[in-house]
PDB file of C-alpha atoms in Angstrom:
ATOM      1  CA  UNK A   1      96.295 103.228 111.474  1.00 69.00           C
ATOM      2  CA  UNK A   2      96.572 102.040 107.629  1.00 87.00           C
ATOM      3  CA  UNK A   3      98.904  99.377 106.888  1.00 95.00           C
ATOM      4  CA  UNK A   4     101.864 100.535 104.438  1.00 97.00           C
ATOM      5  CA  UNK A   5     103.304  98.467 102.209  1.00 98.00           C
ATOM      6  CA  UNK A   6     106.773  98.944 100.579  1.00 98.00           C
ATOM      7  CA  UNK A   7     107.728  98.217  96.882  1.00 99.00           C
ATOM      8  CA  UNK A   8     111.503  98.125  96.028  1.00 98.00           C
ATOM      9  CA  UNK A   9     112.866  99.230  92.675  1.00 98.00           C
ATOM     10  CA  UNK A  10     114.694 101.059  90.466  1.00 98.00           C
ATOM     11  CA  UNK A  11     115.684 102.498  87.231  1.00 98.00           C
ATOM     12  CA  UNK A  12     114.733  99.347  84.426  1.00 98.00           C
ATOM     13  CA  UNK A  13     111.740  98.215  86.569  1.00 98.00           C
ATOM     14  CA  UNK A  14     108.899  96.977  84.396  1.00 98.00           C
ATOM     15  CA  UNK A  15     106.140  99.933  84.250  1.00 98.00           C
ATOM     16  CA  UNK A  16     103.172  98.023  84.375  1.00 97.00           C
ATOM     17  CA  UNK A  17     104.882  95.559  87.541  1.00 98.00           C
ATOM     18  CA  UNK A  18     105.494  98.920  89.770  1.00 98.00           C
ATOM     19  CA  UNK A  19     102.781 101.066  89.118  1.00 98.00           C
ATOM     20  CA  UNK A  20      99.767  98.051  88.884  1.00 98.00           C
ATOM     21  CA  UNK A  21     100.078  97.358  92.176  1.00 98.00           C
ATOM     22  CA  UNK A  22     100.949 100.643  93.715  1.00 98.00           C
ATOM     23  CA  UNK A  23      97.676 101.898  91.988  1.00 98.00           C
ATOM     24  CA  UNK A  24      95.713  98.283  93.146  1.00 98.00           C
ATOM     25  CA  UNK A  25      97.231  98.979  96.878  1.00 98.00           C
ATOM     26  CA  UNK A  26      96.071 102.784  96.910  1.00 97.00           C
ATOM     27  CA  UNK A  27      92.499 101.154  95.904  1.00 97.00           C
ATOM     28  CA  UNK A  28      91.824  98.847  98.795  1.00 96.00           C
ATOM     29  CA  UNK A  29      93.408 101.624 101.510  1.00 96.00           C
ATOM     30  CA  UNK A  30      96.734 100.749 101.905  1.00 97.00           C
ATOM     31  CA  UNK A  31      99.728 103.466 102.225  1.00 97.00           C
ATOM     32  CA  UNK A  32     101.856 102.554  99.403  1.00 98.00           C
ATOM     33  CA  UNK A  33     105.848 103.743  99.285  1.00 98.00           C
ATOM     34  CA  UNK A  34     108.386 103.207  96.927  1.00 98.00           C
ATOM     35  CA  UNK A  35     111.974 102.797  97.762  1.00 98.00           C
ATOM     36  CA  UNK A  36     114.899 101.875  95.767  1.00 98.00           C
ATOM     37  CA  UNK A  37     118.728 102.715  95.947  1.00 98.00           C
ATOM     38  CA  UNK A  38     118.088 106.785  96.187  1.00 98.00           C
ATOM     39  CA  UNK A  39     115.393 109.019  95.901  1.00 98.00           C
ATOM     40  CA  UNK A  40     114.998 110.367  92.929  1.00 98.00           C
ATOM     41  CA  UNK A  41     112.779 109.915  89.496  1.00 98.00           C
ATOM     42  CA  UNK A  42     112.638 106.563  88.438  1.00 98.00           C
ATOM     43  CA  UNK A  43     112.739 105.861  84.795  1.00 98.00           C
ATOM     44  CA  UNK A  44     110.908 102.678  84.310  1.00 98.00           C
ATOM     45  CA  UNK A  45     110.137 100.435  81.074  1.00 97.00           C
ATOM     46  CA  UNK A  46     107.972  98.726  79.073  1.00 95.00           C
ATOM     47  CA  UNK A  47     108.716  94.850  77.515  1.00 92.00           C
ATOM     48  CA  UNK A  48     106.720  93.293  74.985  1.00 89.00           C
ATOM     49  CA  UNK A  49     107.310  91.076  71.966  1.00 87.00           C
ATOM     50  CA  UNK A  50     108.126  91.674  68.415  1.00 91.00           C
ATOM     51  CA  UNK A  51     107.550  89.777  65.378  1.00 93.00           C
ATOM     52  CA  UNK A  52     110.899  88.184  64.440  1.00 93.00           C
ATOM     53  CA  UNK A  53     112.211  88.434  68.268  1.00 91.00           C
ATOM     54  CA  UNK A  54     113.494  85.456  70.255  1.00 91.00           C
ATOM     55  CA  UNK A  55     113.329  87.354  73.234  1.00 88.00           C
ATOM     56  CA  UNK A  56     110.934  90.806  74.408  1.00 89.00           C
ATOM     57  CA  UNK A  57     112.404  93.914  73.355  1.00 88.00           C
ATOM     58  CA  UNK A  58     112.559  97.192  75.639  1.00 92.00           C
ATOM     59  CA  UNK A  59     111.084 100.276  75.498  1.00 95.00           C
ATOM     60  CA  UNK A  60     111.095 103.537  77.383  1.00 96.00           C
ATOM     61  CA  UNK A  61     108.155 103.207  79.864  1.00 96.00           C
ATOM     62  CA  UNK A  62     106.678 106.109  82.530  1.00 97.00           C
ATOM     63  CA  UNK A  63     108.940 107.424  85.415  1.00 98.00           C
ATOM     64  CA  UNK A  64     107.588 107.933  88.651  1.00 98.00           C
ATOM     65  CA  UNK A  65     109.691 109.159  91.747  1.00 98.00           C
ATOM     66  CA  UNK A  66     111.051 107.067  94.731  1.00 98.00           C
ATOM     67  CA  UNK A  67     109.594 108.144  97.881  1.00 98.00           C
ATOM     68  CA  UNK A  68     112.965 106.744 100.135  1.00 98.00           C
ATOM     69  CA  UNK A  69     116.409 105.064  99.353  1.00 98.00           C
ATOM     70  CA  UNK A  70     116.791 101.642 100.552  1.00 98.00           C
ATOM     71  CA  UNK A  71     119.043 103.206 103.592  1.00 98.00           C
ATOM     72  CA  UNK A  72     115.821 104.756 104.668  1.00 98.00           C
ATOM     73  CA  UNK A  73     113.461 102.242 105.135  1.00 98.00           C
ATOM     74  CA  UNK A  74     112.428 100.642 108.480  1.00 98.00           C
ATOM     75  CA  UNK A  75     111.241  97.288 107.942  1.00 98.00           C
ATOM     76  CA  UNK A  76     109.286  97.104 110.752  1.00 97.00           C
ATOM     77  CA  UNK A  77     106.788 100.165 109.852  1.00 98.00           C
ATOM     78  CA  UNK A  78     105.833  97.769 106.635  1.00 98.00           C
ATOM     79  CA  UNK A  79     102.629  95.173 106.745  1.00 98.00           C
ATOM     80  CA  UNK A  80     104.134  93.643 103.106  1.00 98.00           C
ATOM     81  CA  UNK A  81     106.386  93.689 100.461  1.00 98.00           C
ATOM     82  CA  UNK A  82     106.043  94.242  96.681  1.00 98.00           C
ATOM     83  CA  UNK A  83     108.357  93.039  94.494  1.00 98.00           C
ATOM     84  CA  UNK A  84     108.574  93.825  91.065  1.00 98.00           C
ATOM     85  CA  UNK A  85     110.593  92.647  87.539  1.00 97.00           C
ATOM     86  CA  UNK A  86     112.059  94.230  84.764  1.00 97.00           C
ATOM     87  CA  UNK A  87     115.585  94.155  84.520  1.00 96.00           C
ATOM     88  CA  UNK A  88     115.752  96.243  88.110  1.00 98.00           C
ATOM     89  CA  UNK A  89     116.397  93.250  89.989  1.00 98.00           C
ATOM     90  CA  UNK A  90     119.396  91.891  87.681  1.00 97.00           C
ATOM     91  CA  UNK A  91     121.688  95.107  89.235  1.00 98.00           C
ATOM     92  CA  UNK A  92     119.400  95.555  92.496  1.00 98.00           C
ATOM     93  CA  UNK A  93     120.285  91.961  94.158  1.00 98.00           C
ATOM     94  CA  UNK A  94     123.996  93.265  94.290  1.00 98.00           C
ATOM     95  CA  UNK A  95     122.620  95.792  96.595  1.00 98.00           C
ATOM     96  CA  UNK A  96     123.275  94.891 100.671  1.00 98.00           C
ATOM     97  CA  UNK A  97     120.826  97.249 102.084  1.00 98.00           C
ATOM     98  CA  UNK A  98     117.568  96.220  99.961  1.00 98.00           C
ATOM     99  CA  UNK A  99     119.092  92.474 100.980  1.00 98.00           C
ATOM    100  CA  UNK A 100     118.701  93.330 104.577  1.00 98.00           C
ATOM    101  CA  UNK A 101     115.113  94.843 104.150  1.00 98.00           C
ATOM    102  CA  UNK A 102     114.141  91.365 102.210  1.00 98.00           C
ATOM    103  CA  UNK A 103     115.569  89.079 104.108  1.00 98.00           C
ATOM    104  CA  UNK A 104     113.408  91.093 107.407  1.00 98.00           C
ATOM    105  CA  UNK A 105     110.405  90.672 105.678  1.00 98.00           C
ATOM    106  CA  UNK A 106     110.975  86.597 105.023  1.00 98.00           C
ATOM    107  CA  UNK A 107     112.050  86.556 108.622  1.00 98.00           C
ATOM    108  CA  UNK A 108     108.950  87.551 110.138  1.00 98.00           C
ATOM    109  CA  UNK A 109     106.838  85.629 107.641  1.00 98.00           C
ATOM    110  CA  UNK A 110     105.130  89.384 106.485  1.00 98.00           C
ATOM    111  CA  UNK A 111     103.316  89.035 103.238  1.00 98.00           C
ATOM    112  CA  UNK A 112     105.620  89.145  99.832  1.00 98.00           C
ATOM    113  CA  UNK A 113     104.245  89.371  96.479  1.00 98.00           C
ATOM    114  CA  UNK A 114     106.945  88.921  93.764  1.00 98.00           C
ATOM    115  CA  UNK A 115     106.788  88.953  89.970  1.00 98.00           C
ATOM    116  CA  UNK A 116     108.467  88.425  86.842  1.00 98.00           C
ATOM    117  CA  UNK A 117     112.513  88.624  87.404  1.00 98.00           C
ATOM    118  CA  UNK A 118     111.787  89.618  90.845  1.00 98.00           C
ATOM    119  CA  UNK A 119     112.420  86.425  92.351  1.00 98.00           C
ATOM    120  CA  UNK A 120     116.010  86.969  91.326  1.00 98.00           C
ATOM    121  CA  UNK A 121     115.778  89.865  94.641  1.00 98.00           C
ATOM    122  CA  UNK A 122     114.059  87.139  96.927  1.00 98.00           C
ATOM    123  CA  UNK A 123     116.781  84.317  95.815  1.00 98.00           C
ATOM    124  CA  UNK A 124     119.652  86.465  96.439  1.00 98.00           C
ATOM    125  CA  UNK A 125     118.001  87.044  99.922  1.00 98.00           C
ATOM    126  CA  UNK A 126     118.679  83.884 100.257  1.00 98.00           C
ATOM    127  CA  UNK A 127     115.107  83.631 100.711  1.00 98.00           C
ATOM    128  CA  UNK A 128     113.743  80.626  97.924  1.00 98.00           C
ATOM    129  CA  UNK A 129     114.969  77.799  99.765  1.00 98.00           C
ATOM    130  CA  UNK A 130     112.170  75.038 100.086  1.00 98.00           C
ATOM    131  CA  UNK A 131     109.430  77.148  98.721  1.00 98.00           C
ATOM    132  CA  UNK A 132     107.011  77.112  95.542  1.00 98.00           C
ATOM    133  CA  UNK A 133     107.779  79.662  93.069  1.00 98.00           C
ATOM    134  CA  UNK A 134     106.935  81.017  89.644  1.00 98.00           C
ATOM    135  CA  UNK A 135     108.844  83.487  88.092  1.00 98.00           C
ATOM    136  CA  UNK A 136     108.787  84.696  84.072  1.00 97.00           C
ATOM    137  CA  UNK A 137     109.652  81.625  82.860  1.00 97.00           C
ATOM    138  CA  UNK A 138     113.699  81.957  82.080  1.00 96.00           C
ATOM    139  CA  UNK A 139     114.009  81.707  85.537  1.00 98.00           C
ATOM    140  CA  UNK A 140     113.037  78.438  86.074  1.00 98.00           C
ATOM    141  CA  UNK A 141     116.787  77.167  86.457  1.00 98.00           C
ATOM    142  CA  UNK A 142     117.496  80.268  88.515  1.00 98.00           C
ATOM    143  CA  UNK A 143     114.635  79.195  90.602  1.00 98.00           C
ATOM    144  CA  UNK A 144     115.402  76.056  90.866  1.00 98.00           C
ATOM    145  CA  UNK A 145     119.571  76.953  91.894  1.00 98.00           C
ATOM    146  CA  UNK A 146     118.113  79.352  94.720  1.00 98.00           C
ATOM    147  CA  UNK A 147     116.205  76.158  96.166  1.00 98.00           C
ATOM    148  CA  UNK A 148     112.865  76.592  94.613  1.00 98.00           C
ATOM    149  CA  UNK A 149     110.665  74.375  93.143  1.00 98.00           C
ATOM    150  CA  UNK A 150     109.549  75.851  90.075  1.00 98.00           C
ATOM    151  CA  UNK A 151     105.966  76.089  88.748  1.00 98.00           C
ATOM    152  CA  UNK A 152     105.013  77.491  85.515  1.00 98.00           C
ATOM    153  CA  UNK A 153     101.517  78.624  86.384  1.00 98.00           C
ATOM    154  CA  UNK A 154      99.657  82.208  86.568  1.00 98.00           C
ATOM    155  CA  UNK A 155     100.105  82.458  90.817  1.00 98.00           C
ATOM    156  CA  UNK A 156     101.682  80.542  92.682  1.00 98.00           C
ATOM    157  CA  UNK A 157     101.341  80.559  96.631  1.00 98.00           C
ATOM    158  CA  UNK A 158     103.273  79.168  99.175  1.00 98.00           C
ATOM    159  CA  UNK A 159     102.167  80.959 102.741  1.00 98.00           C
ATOM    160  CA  UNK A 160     102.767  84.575 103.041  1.00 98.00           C
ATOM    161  CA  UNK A 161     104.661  84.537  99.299  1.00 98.00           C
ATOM    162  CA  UNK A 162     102.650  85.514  96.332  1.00 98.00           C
ATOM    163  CA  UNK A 163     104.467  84.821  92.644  1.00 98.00           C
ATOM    164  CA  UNK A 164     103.755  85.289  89.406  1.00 98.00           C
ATOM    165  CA  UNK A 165     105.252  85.304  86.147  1.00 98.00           C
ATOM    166  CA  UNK A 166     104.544  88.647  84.535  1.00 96.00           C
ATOM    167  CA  UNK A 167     102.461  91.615  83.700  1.00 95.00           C
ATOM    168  CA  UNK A 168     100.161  89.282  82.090  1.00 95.00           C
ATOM    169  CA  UNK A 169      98.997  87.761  85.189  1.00 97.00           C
ATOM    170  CA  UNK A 170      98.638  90.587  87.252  1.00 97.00           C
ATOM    171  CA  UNK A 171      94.938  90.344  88.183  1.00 97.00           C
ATOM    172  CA  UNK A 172      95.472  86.382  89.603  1.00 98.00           C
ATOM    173  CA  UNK A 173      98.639  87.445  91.360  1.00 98.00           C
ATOM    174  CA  UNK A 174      96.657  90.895  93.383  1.00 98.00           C
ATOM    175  CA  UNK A 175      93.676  88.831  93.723  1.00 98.00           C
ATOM    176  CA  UNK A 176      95.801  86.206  95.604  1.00 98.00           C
ATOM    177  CA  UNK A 177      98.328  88.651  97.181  1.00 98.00           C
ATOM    178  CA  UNK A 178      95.192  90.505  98.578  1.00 98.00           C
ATOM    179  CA  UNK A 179      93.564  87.489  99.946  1.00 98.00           C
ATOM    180  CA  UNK A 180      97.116  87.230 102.143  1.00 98.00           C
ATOM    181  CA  UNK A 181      97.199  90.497 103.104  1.00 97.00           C
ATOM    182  CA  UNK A 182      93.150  90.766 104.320  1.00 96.00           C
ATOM    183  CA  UNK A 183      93.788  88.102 106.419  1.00 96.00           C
ATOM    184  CA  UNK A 184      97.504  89.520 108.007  1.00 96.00           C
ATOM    185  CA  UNK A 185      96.988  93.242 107.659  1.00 94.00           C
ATOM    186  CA  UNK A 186      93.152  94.363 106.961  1.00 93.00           C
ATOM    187  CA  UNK A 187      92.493  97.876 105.863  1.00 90.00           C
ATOM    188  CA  UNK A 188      91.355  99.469 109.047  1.00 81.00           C
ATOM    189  CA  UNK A 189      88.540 102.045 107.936  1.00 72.00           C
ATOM    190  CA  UNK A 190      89.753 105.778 109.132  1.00 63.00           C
TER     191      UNK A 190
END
């Protein structure tokens, strides 16, 4: 039976956080699903910086549809969990069901890959405590509050958890999360 792995999101997700894995998961054989507060089409979007700009400015980015609400998801049916940024996670953490599904996954030490302003999901998990992080790098004090120590680097790895700080770094943090998940939950061939 292939693995499945979830990602959790919603509406303000960055595009390139969601759908780079999801596409990178597909690739090596995994079932991929997609869960957030409800199904329905996802409107995602796209950060970058501008000349002039202290901070990244936001764009509209692709939409792609959620294939179960956070109500709907069983845990236990998932080998890992993706975790992406954008500015999902800022209204997402408030959310008691996706909580419960997060806090599962760090229970039973299953494989968790987390990027960007993700880690603001994992913290309010309660999750952070005593582990190395990185996380876009605002964070850092966030990080640090949630019990983290904070590293500034392209991946960070601390057992089962996978980090990074952005769409940037994408190809370090699925070459690492992959390495976890090959050795917890290989693609069996059909």
């Amino acid at each position: 039976m292939t693995a499945k792995i979830l990602i959790v999101t919603g509406d303000a997700a960055e595009s390139l956080e969601v759908l780079y894995p999801y596409q990178r998961l597909l690739e090596e054989g995994y079932d991929v699903h997609i869960a957030a507060p409800s199904r329905k089409k996802l409107q995602f979007v796209v950060h970058d910086f501008e000349p002039g700009f202290d901070t990244y400015t936001e764009k509209p980015g692709y939409t792609w549809p959620a294939d179960l609400a956070f109500s709907e998801v069983d845990p236990g049916q998932y080998a890992a969990l993706v975790v992406p940024g954008g500015r999902a996670p800022e209204y997402l953490r408030n959310d008691p069901e996706l909580r419960k599904i997060l806090k599962s996954f760090f229970d039973t030490d299953k494989p968790v890959a987390q990027i960007c302003h993700g880690p603001l999901l994992t913290a309010a998990a309660d999750a952070l405590g005593g582990r190395r992080v990185t996380a876009y790098p605002a964070l850092e004090l966030d990080m640090q509050a949630a019990g983290a120590t904070f590293q500034d680097a392209e991946v960070v790895v601390d057992g089962t958890l996978v980090s990074a700080r952005a769409w940037p770094d994408h190809s370090a943090w699925m070459r690492e999360f992959l390495k976890v998940l090959r050795a917890t939950a290989p693609v069996t061939p059909a």
